[in-house]
């Protein structure tokens, strides 16, 4: 956990992210007041700062972003007017209506839908009326799917290109390194848990993580160097292993057949 001064610093530094995420999500789901999203997001940011543990090796920005988006999802679900049962009935009725409409070459009537489904006509009419209401469908994943598409505010064409290369660079890592990076930075799992799962020591996981980060840094320098400044190599693998890694990134291939690299002396 962080002390109060550090917590306050983290909150102040990341408040603009709350506003950006709230504005972007409001633009995609206009029935949700932006002010409410901002309030919910600010509270989530504070609780994230309180719970943040730097020793886990997860960047605070990524950790806070997930907590904020999760809070947005909870808020949107709490505002949803329809239960799961109602949404299930709407989905079933509209599916039958579309099937009958395609078969008849005209819009199916409520009576025809009711007869096909074996339901009272009143239930079908009610479901069709509910289907016509302009409300964002919210289930376990839909809100998070919307939120996951929100880019960071500073994202630009160059940053998108960097993220694309970084995605390919992670995929091209040797298998164990890739698993460690995904577990720690994407799944946000503690190093201790990853070590236990892999059957290795905490220090071994930390060493592999550090070397993976060095390789990723070398990859970004390799593909985004301005050409005027010499690229400083930070990874400790042999030049041949490093070049093979860069080749896999360029080809878009993964490291399924790559061996774990041995650090060069």
Coordinates of C-alpha atoms in Angstrom, one line a residue:
X1 CA 0.0 0.0 0.0
X2 CA 1.1 3.6 -0.5
X3 CA 1.2 6.3 2.1
X4 CA -1.2 9.2 2.2
X5 CA 1.0 11.7 0.4
X6 CA 1.7 9.2 -2.5
X7 CA -2.0 8.4 -2.6
X8 CA -2.9 12.0 -3.0
X9 CA -0.3 12.4 -5.7
X10 CA -1.6 9.4 -7.7
X11 CA -5.2 10.8 -7.5
X12 CA -4.2 14.3 -8.6
X13 CA -2.1 13.0 -11.4
X14 CA -4.8 10.8 -12.8
X15 CA -7.9 12.9 -12.3
X16 CA -7.8 14.0 -16.0
X17 CA -8.1 10.4 -17.0
X18 CA -11.4 10.2 -15.1
X19 CA -12.8 13.1 -17.0
X20 CA -11.7 11.8 -20.3
X21 CA -13.1 8.3 -19.8
X22 CA -16.4 9.8 -18.5
X23 CA -16.7 12.1 -21.5
X24 CA -15.9 9.3 -24.0
X25 CA -18.3 6.8 -22.5
X26 CA -21.0 9.4 -22.2
X27 CA -20.6 10.0 -26.0
X28 CA -21.2 6.3 -26.6
X29 CA -24.1 5.9 -24.0
X30 CA -25.8 9.3 -24.0
X31 CA -28.5 8.3 -21.5
X32 CA -25.9 8.1 -18.8
X33 CA -25.2 11.6 -17.3
X34 CA -21.6 12.6 -17.7
X35 CA -21.6 14.2 -14.2
X36 CA -22.6 10.9 -12.6
X37 CA -19.9 9.0 -14.5
X38 CA -17.3 11.6 -13.4
X39 CA -18.4 11.3 -9.8
X40 CA -18.3 7.5 -9.8
X41 CA -15.0 7.5 -11.6
X42 CA -13.4 9.9 -9.1
X43 CA -14.4 7.7 -6.2
X44 CA -13.1 4.6 -8.0
X45 CA -9.8 6.5 -8.6
X46 CA -9.5 7.2 -4.8
X47 CA -10.2 3.7 -3.8
X48 CA -7.8 2.4 -6.5
X49 CA -5.1 4.6 -5.0
X50 CA -5.9 3.4 -1.5
X51 CA -5.7 -0.3 -2.6
X52 CA -2.7 0.1 -4.9
X53 CA 0.3 -2.1 -4.2
X54 CA 3.4 -1.0 -6.1
X55 CA 5.2 -4.3 -5.2
X56 CA 3.0 -6.2 -7.5
X57 CA 4.7 -4.6 -10.5
X58 CA 1.4 -3.4 -12.1
X59 CA 1.5 0.3 -13.4
X60 CA -0.9 2.4 -11.5
X61 CA -2.4 4.0 -14.6
X62 CA -3.5 0.6 -16.0
X63 CA -4.7 -0.5 -12.6
X64 CA -6.7 2.7 -12.0
X65 CA -8.2 2.6 -15.6
X66 CA -9.6 -0.9 -15.0
X67 CA -11.1 0.1 -11.6
X68 CA -12.7 3.2 -13.1
X69 CA -14.2 1.3 -16.1
X70 CA -15.5 -1.3 -13.7
X71 CA -17.2 1.4 -11.6
X72 CA -18.7 2.8 -14.8
X73 CA -20.1 -0.7 -15.7
X74 CA -21.6 -1.1 -12.2
X75 CA -23.2 2.4 -12.4
X76 CA -24.7 1.7 -15.8
X77 CA -26.1 -1.7 -14.7
X78 CA -27.7 0.0 -11.7
X79 CA -29.5 2.4 -14.0
X80 CA -30.8 -0.3 -16.4
X81 CA -34.6 -0.6 -16.4
X82 CA -34.9 -4.1 -17.6
X83 CA -34.2 -7.4 -15.8
X84 CA -32.4 -10.3 -17.4
X85 CA -35.7 -12.1 -17.8
X86 CA -37.2 -9.1 -19.6
X87 CA -34.2 -8.9 -21.9
X88 CA -34.3 -12.6 -22.6
X89 CA -38.0 -12.4 -23.6
X90 CA -37.3 -9.4 -25.8
X91 CA -34.5 -11.3 -27.6
X92 CA -36.6 -14.4 -28.1
X93 CA -39.7 -12.5 -29.4
X94 CA -37.7 -10.3 -31.8
X95 CA -35.8 -13.3 -33.1
X96 CA -39.1 -15.1 -33.9
X97 CA -40.5 -11.9 -35.5
X98 CA -37.4 -11.7 -37.8
X99 CA -37.7 -15.3 -38.7
X100 CA -41.4 -15.1 -39.5
X101 CA -41.0 -11.8 -41.4
X102 CA -38.3 -13.3 -43.6
X103 CA -40.6 -16.4 -44.2
X104 CA -43.7 -14.3 -45.0
X105 CA -42.1 -11.5 -46.9
X106 CA -43.8 -9.0 -44.6
X107 CA -43.8 -8.0 -41.0
X108 CA -45.1 -10.7 -38.7
X109 CA -48.1 -9.7 -36.5
X110 CA -48.2 -10.1 -32.8
X111 CA -50.8 -12.9 -33.2
X112 CA -48.5 -14.9 -35.5
X113 CA -45.6 -14.5 -33.1
X114 CA -47.7 -15.5 -30.1
X115 CA -49.0 -18.6 -31.9
X116 CA -45.5 -19.6 -33.0
X117 CA -44.1 -19.2 -29.5
X118 CA -47.1 -20.5 -27.6
X119 CA -47.4 -17.3 -25.6
X120 CA -50.3 -15.0 -24.7
X121 CA -50.7 -12.2 -27.2
X122 CA -50.4 -9.6 -24.4
X123 CA -46.9 -10.9 -23.5
X124 CA -45.7 -10.6 -27.1
X125 CA -47.2 -7.1 -27.4
X126 CA -45.4 -6.1 -24.2
X127 CA -42.1 -7.5 -25.3
X128 CA -42.3 -5.7 -28.7
X129 CA -43.1 -2.5 -26.9
X130 CA -40.1 -3.0 -24.6
X131 CA -37.9 -3.7 -27.6
X132 CA -38.8 -0.4 -29.1
X133 CA -37.5 1.5 -26.1
X134 CA -34.2 3.3 -26.8
X135 CA -32.1 2.0 -24.0
X136 CA -28.6 0.6 -24.1
X137 CA -28.6 -3.2 -23.6
X138 CA -26.6 -4.0 -20.6
X139 CA -25.4 -7.5 -19.7
X140 CA -22.3 -8.9 -18.1
X141 CA -20.0 -7.9 -20.9
X142 CA -21.5 -5.2 -23.1
X143 CA -20.6 -2.2 -20.9
X144 CA -17.1 -3.4 -20.5
X145 CA -16.9 -4.0 -24.2
X146 CA -17.9 -0.4 -24.8
X147 CA -15.4 0.8 -22.2
X148 CA -12.6 -1.3 -23.5
X149 CA -12.8 0.5 -26.8
X150 CA -12.1 3.9 -25.2
X151 CA -8.6 5.0 -26.2
X152 CA -6.3 6.9 -23.8
X153 CA -6.6 10.7 -24.2
X154 CA -3.1 11.1 -25.4
X155 CA -3.4 8.4 -28.0
X156 CA -2.2 9.5 -31.5
X157 CA -1.4 7.8 -34.8
X158 CA 2.2 7.2 -33.6
X159 CA 1.1 5.8 -30.3
X160 CA -1.4 3.5 -32.0
X161 CA 1.5 2.3 -34.2
X162 CA 3.6 1.8 -31.1
X163 CA 0.8 -0.2 -29.4
X164 CA 0.5 -2.4 -32.5
X165 CA 4.2 -3.1 -32.5
X166 CA 4.1 -3.7 -28.7
X167 CA 1.3 -6.2 -29.2
X168 CA 3.3 -8.1 -31.8
X169 CA 6.4 -7.8 -29.6
X170 CA 4.7 -9.4 -26.7
X171 CA 3.4 -12.2 -28.9
X172 CA 6.9 -12.8 -30.2
X173 CA 8.4 -13.2 -26.8
X174 CA 9.6 -16.7 -25.8
X175 CA 6.7 -18.7 -24.4
X176 CA 7.6 -18.4 -20.7
X177 CA 8.4 -14.7 -20.9
X178 CA 5.2 -14.0 -22.7
X179 CA 3.2 -15.9 -20.1
X180 CA 4.8 -13.9 -17.3
X181 CA 4.2 -10.6 -19.0
X182 CA 0.5 -11.4 -19.7
X183 CA 0.0 -12.7 -16.2
X184 CA 1.5 -9.7 -14.5
X185 CA 0.6 -6.8 -16.8
X186 CA -2.6 -7.9 -18.4
X187 CA -4.2 -10.2 -15.9
X188 CA -2.7 -8.1 -13.0
X189 CA -1.7 -11.2 -11.0
X190 CA 0.9 -11.0 -8.2
X191 CA 4.4 -12.2 -9.0
X192 CA 4.1 -14.7 -6.1
X193 CA 1.0 -16.4 -7.7
X194 CA 2.7 -16.5 -11.1
X195 CA 5.8 -18.1 -9.5
X196 CA 3.8 -20.8 -7.8
X197 CA 1.9 -21.6 -11.0
X198 CA 5.1 -22.0 -13.0
X199 CA 6.9 -23.9 -10.2
X200 CA 9.8 -21.4 -10.0
X201 CA 11.1 -18.9 -7.5
X202 CA 9.8 -15.4 -7.1
X203 CA 13.2 -14.1 -8.2
X204 CA 13.2 -16.2 -11.3
X205 CA 9.9 -14.7 -12.4
X206 CA 11.2 -11.2 -11.6
X207 CA 14.3 -11.9 -13.7
X208 CA 12.3 -13.1 -16.6
X209 CA 9.9 -10.2 -16.4
X210 CA 12.8 -7.7 -16.3
X211 CA 14.4 -9.3 -19.4
X212 CA 11.1 -9.4 -21.2
X213 CA 10.7 -5.6 -20.5
X214 CA 14.2 -5.0 -21.8
X215 CA 13.4 -7.0 -25.0
X216 CA 10.2 -5.0 -25.5
X217 CA 12.1 -1.7 -25.0
X218 CA 14.7 -2.8 -27.5
X219 CA 11.9 -3.7 -29.9
X220 CA 10.3 -0.2 -29.6
X221 CA 13.7 1.4 -30.1
X222 CA 14.4 -0.8 -33.1
X223 CA 11.2 0.1 -34.9
X224 CA 10.8 3.7 -33.8
X225 CA 14.3 5.0 -33.8
X226 CA 14.7 8.4 -35.6
X227 CA 17.9 7.1 -37.3
X228 CA 20.1 9.9 -35.9
X229 CA 20.5 8.6 -32.4
X230 CA 22.3 5.3 -31.8
X231 CA 20.0 2.7 -30.3
X232 CA 21.2 1.5 -26.9
X233 CA 20.6 -2.2 -26.5
X234 CA 19.3 -3.1 -23.0
X235 CA 18.4 -6.8 -23.3
X236 CA 21.0 -9.4 -22.3
X237 CA 20.3 -12.0 -24.9
X238 CA 22.8 -12.8 -27.6
X239 CA 22.7 -10.7 -30.8
X240 CA 21.4 -13.7 -32.8
X241 CA 18.6 -14.3 -30.4
X242 CA 17.7 -10.6 -30.4
X243 CA 17.7 -10.5 -34.2
X244 CA 15.5 -13.6 -34.4
X245 CA 13.1 -11.9 -32.0
X246 CA 12.9 -8.8 -34.2
X247 CA 12.3 -10.9 -37.3
X248 CA 9.3 -12.6 -35.6
X249 CA 7.9 -9.1 -34.7
X250 CA 8.3 -8.0 -38.4
X251 CA 6.6 -11.1 -39.7
X252 CA 3.8 -10.9 -37.2
X253 CA 4.6 -14.4 -36.0
X254 CA 4.4 -15.7 -32.4
X255 CA 7.1 -17.5 -30.4
X256 CA 5.5 -20.9 -30.3
X257 CA 8.7 -22.5 -31.5
X258 CA 11.1 -20.1 -29.9
X259 CA 13.4 -21.3 -27.2
X260 CA 14.0 -19.4 -24.0
X261 CA 17.0 -17.2 -24.6
X262 CA 20.1 -17.5 -22.7
X263 CA 21.5 -14.2 -21.4
X264 CA 24.8 -13.3 -23.1
X265 CA 27.8 -12.8 -20.9

